[in-house]
Amino acid sequence: MEISKTLLLVISLVAATFFLQAKAAGVYCTNPKSRCYYKTIQCPEECPSTTVMNSKNKVCYADCDRPTCSAQCRMRKPNCNKPGSACYDPRFIGGDGIVFYFHGKSNEEFSLVSDSDLQINGRFIGHRPAGRARDFTWIQALGFLFNSHKFSLDAAKSATWDSEVDHLKFTFNGQDLSVPEETLATWLASVTNMYSPNKDIKIERVTMKNSVIVTIKDKAEIMVNVVPVTKEDDRIHSYKVPSDDCFAHLEVQFKFFNLSPKVDGILGRTYKPDFQNPAKPGVAMPVVGGEDSFKTSSLLASDCKTCIFSGSQAEIDSVKSEIEYATLDCTRGASSGNGIICRK
């Protein structure tokens, strides 16, 4: 009887190992510009799956920016201390790894990323307590333009914070979207048909409420959380938050694919190969200005002074042709010079 139990345990372990390896064997890069395109990549043992029911667990993903075509483990929520993040009031970490603050103005929109085929704007909310020279601000909404489409997500205003309420709102081409409040629930859309097999945008819930991953095919992946300004935040920073608004806002981390050398925007320009970050080193809160350069007329507009989004395929092809993806070498520093940050 004891031998049978041991044998059964061994068989179960072998079967489990086989299942995890099979699960991991399906990880590959879908970006056709990457040298890792459609190469099958084995996941690490500590994160054998690409999906988990528990949002606190790490998942496997193919790191398509590395010439080794390796797989990495990561959390499925924004990391506010890594490149590509935009959190707090608001604090950015650029593609160059440098921390900087951009305050903007309350109830106005600014270009976060502007490339020939991708525009990402942010709407800022906040207030100005008596005696202050500027607004306290947070990112309340994101607007995306790509191809001929417009997509937005925002954190709904609320007087008090309730984690049992979903504060995320979505629109696609002017229509409200409803994404089921279920972990791993997914909404997909395509360029020609919202439900065709060729999906161009995906919204995936990481948790049932207030946390999603948005993927724009071959352009960007965006991890988003909705959070309030807490009483502790208010106490530490003296925000003097009014009683009728908890300033629900977004914590965001971006990962970009195929950015051109001409990319601009508050965050996007930090991915330029020759960008010199104006943030002063050694300063506790290095603030970067330029509100007039990045201000757009709406959340879904690309009319700022530095915006370069066109949506014209001919111009997109011309810009992208400047980039030699086939010779991308991520072993020589933080950036190859092609808008792809190799250490992420």
XYZ file of C-alpha atoms in Angstrom:
344
model
C 0.000 0.000 0.000
C 2.844 2.399 0.901
C 4.586 1.664 -2.417
C 1.376 2.412 -4.315
C 1.029 5.783 -2.562
C 4.646 6.652 -3.373
C 4.210 5.621 -6.993
C 1.026 7.685 -7.251
C 2.825 10.723 -5.808
C 5.688 10.366 -8.296
C 3.259 10.061 -11.193
C 1.390 13.169 -10.006
C 4.593 15.183 -9.756
C 5.719 14.107 -13.214
C 2.319 14.980 -14.651
C 2.342 18.394 -12.956
C 5.847 19.119 -14.257
C 4.822 18.118 -17.769
C 1.750 20.371 -17.570
C 3.766 23.397 -16.422
C 6.369 22.862 -19.135
C 3.666 22.522 -21.747
C 2.034 25.688 -20.464
C 5.319 27.569 -20.590
C 6.200 26.262 -24.061
C 3.479 28.424 -25.582
C 5.160 31.775 -24.753
C 6.282 33.692 -27.821
C 6.667 37.222 -29.216
C 3.900 38.518 -31.445
C 5.774 41.636 -32.545
C 6.866 41.044 -36.173
C 9.595 43.699 -35.823
C 11.360 41.700 -33.090
C 14.088 39.195 -33.866
C 12.250 36.934 -31.406
C 9.072 36.942 -33.518
C 7.161 33.700 -32.998
C 10.106 31.941 -31.365
C 8.876 29.610 -28.617
C 10.402 30.589 -25.267
C 10.546 28.463 -22.120
C 9.243 30.124 -18.952
C 11.193 30.123 -15.666
C 10.160 27.564 -13.046
C 9.101 30.287 -10.604
C 6.450 31.574 -13.050
C 5.457 28.755 -15.414
C 2.146 30.306 -16.458
C 1.166 33.417 -18.428
C -2.031 33.835 -16.401
C -2.800 33.548 -12.708
C -6.024 33.906 -10.760
C -4.216 35.631 -7.907
C -3.049 39.087 -9.006
C -0.266 39.019 -6.396
C 1.485 36.152 -8.165
C 4.033 36.647 -10.926
C 3.379 35.573 -14.489
C 5.626 34.640 -17.379
C 6.094 36.920 -20.371
C 8.377 36.918 -23.386
C 10.930 39.720 -23.200
C 11.008 40.560 -26.888
C 13.452 43.455 -26.427
C 16.390 41.229 -25.549
C 18.490 39.622 -28.301
C 18.580 36.440 -26.203
C 14.775 36.069 -26.597
C 14.372 35.202 -22.933
C 11.333 34.913 -20.682
C 10.923 36.896 -17.476
C 8.698 36.861 -14.393
C 6.717 39.945 -13.463
C 3.765 41.175 -11.490
C 0.655 42.049 -13.447
C 0.222 45.466 -11.873
C 2.156 48.708 -12.443
C 5.559 49.025 -10.814
C 5.830 52.706 -9.954
C 9.593 52.409 -9.453
C 10.440 51.135 -12.933
C 10.918 52.860 -16.308
C 7.748 53.701 -18.172
C 5.729 54.423 -15.038
C 3.483 57.393 -14.257
C 2.165 57.431 -10.684
C 1.449 59.650 -7.714
C 1.158 63.427 -8.284
C 2.375 62.627 -10.993
C 5.868 61.163 -10.907
C 7.312 59.727 -14.106
C 10.250 57.404 -14.696
C 11.434 57.813 -18.258
C 12.806 55.278 -20.678
C 16.218 56.595 -19.636
C 15.520 55.559 -16.020
C 15.459 59.147 -14.738
C 12.746 60.214 -12.261
C 10.954 63.486 -12.898
C 7.696 65.243 -12.001
C 5.371 66.984 -14.432
C 2.532 68.796 -12.680
C 0.588 70.266 -15.605
C -2.734 71.830 -14.648
C -5.980 70.509 -13.236
C -8.754 69.667 -15.724
C -6.445 69.847 -18.734
C -5.031 67.224 -21.102
C -1.404 66.656 -22.065
C 0.481 64.486 -24.535
C 2.270 61.668 -22.745
C 3.435 59.912 -25.917
C 3.237 61.112 -29.515
C 4.574 59.015 -32.382
C 3.593 58.765 -36.038
C 1.216 55.864 -35.360
C 0.416 56.231 -31.647
C -0.826 59.089 -29.483
C -1.382 58.732 -25.722
C -2.767 61.650 -23.741
C -3.432 62.081 -20.049
C -6.142 64.122 -18.353
C -4.985 65.724 -15.123
C -7.253 66.402 -12.151
C -6.526 68.118 -8.864
C -6.963 71.360 -6.981
C -5.049 74.330 -5.636
C -5.344 74.955 -1.907
C -5.269 78.553 -0.749
C -1.801 80.022 -0.694
C -0.247 77.636 -3.255
C 1.318 78.786 -6.522
C 0.321 75.684 -8.519
C -2.189 72.843 -8.627
C -1.716 69.477 -7.034
C -2.437 67.097 -9.917
C -2.979 63.422 -10.684
C -3.632 61.504 -13.927
C -7.347 60.713 -14.057
C -7.744 59.406 -17.626
C -5.819 58.140 -20.651
C -6.742 58.680 -24.285
C -5.298 56.593 -27.137
C -5.234 57.259 -30.882
C -3.935 54.530 -33.192
C -4.732 53.740 -36.808
C -8.204 55.295 -37.164
C -9.342 54.451 -33.647
C -9.888 56.276 -30.393
C -9.893 54.507 -27.028
C -10.073 55.940 -23.530
C -10.089 54.761 -19.942
C -10.690 56.870 -16.889
C -11.126 56.727 -13.145
C -14.645 57.817 -12.264
C -14.979 60.632 -9.748
C -16.001 59.563 -6.263
C -16.450 61.441 -3.008
C -15.125 58.519 -0.962
C -13.141 55.447 -1.915
C -14.756 52.022 -1.937
C -12.539 49.177 -3.170
C -15.656 47.071 -3.773
C -16.760 49.478 -6.520
C -15.145 49.426 -9.958
C -14.068 52.950 -10.832
C -12.765 52.159 -14.345
C -14.702 53.442 -17.357
C -13.882 52.639 -21.000
C -14.837 53.970 -24.429
C -13.944 52.740 -27.920
C -14.637 54.932 -30.948
C -17.096 56.983 -28.945
C -19.041 54.066 -27.493
C -19.032 53.023 -23.850
C -17.536 49.598 -23.185
C -18.557 47.113 -20.544
C -15.833 44.723 -19.414
C -17.218 42.001 -17.086
C -16.077 42.339 -13.486
C -14.368 38.977 -13.455
C -10.686 38.135 -13.085
C -9.221 37.330 -16.523
C -12.289 38.776 -18.257
C -11.197 40.136 -21.639
C -12.627 42.532 -24.221
C -11.068 42.606 -27.680
C -11.545 44.802 -30.719
C -10.093 44.883 -34.209
C -9.630 47.451 -36.927
C -12.236 46.037 -39.315
C -14.682 44.354 -36.993
C -15.049 44.589 -33.224
C -15.312 40.824 -32.986
C -13.150 39.607 -35.867
C -10.206 37.211 -35.279
C -7.660 39.953 -36.000
C -7.768 41.735 -32.648
C -5.981 45.102 -32.358
C -6.731 46.063 -28.764
C -7.266 43.952 -25.687
C -8.505 44.900 -22.215
C -7.854 42.258 -19.585
C -8.934 42.498 -15.963
C -6.156 41.642 -13.533
C -8.558 41.802 -10.613
C -12.327 42.027 -10.673
C -12.207 45.772 -10.064
C -9.865 48.707 -10.653
C -6.943 46.933 -12.317
C -6.468 46.079 -16.006
C -3.848 45.460 -18.663
C -4.472 47.135 -22.020
C -2.581 45.847 -25.043
C -2.489 47.737 -28.335
C -1.213 45.274 -30.911
C 2.426 45.853 -31.906
C 2.423 49.267 -30.207
C 2.122 49.216 -26.412
C 1.122 47.384 -23.266
C -0.279 49.435 -20.406
C -0.785 48.186 -16.841
C -3.304 50.333 -14.961
C -4.530 50.623 -11.367
C -7.124 53.005 -9.962
C -6.259 54.332 -6.515
C -7.464 57.220 -4.307
C -5.534 59.912 -2.534
C -5.510 58.376 0.927
C -5.785 60.172 4.248
C -2.154 59.250 4.900
C -1.104 60.775 1.560
C -3.065 63.875 2.470
C -1.420 64.094 5.886
C 2.130 63.654 4.570
C 1.874 65.997 1.579
C -0.711 68.505 2.887
C -2.865 68.123 -0.209
C -5.892 69.400 1.718
C -8.184 67.075 -0.210
C -11.791 68.328 -0.147
C -14.486 66.231 1.485
C -16.433 65.685 -1.761
C -13.636 64.103 -3.858
C -11.061 61.410 -3.069
C -9.301 62.190 -6.392
C -9.446 58.642 -7.760
C -6.577 58.487 -10.252
C -4.430 56.125 -12.280
C -1.172 54.374 -11.559
C 0.278 53.405 -14.934
C 3.234 51.539 -16.347
C 3.875 51.532 -20.104
C 5.836 49.107 -22.226
C 6.298 50.225 -25.827
C 7.016 48.367 -29.044
C 8.540 49.932 -32.184
C 8.748 53.545 -31.090
C 10.409 55.720 -33.716
C 13.447 57.962 -33.027
C 11.113 60.969 -33.434
C 8.753 60.016 -30.605
C 7.729 62.919 -28.377
C 5.480 63.665 -25.415
C 6.129 64.127 -21.708
C 7.153 60.487 -21.311
C 7.675 59.478 -24.945
C 10.581 61.838 -25.586
C 12.638 60.075 -22.902
C 12.840 57.129 -25.337
C 14.641 59.194 -27.977
C 18.217 58.004 -28.545
C 19.651 61.511 -28.150
C 17.335 62.822 -25.414
C 18.918 64.889 -22.663
C 16.618 64.858 -19.642
C 16.252 68.360 -18.159
C 15.451 66.951 -14.700
C 18.058 68.219 -12.247
C 20.031 65.364 -10.627
C 20.203 65.261 -6.846
C 16.964 67.196 -6.367
C 14.283 65.614 -4.167
C 11.498 66.479 -6.642
C 12.987 67.253 -10.071
C 10.110 69.089 -11.789
C 10.053 69.339 -15.584
C 7.902 72.010 -17.205
C 6.686 72.564 -20.755
C 2.927 72.573 -20.254
C 2.391 74.737 -23.346
C 4.341 72.302 -25.537
C 2.344 69.233 -24.542
C -1.172 70.602 -23.962
C -3.888 69.113 -26.205
C -7.398 70.454 -26.775
C -9.021 67.232 -25.538
C -8.241 63.757 -24.274
C -8.493 62.319 -27.785
C -6.760 65.083 -29.760
C -3.248 65.191 -31.216
C -2.933 68.954 -31.659
C -0.211 69.870 -29.176
C 2.830 71.840 -30.357
C 5.108 68.788 -30.160
C 2.605 66.146 -31.314
C 3.663 64.160 -34.404
C 0.804 61.637 -34.644
C -0.580 61.469 -38.172
C -2.134 58.048 -38.703
C -0.930 58.232 -42.315
C 0.469 54.840 -43.289
C 2.917 56.345 -45.793
C 4.443 58.604 -43.144
C 4.456 55.804 -40.589
C 6.345 53.526 -42.984
C 8.812 56.316 -43.742
C 9.562 56.942 -40.071
C 9.781 53.280 -39.162
C 12.129 52.564 -42.087
C 14.796 54.558 -40.262
C 15.010 51.860 -37.620
C 17.259 48.839 -38.171
C 15.508 46.302 -35.952
C 17.473 43.377 -37.369
C 20.714 44.760 -35.929
C 19.318 45.811 -32.572
C 21.962 45.186 -29.919
C 20.745 45.509 -26.351
C 24.113 44.613 -24.819
C 25.595 48.122 -25.120
C 23.718 50.112 -22.519
C 20.205 51.069 -21.580
C 18.938 51.857 -25.069
C 19.760 50.722 -28.574
C 18.819 54.157 -29.853
C 15.629 52.917 -31.471
C 13.061 53.758 -28.841
C 13.330 50.295 -27.285
C 14.712 50.192 -23.771
C 16.667 47.012 -23.419
C 16.783 46.651 -19.646
C 13.034 46.492 -19.129
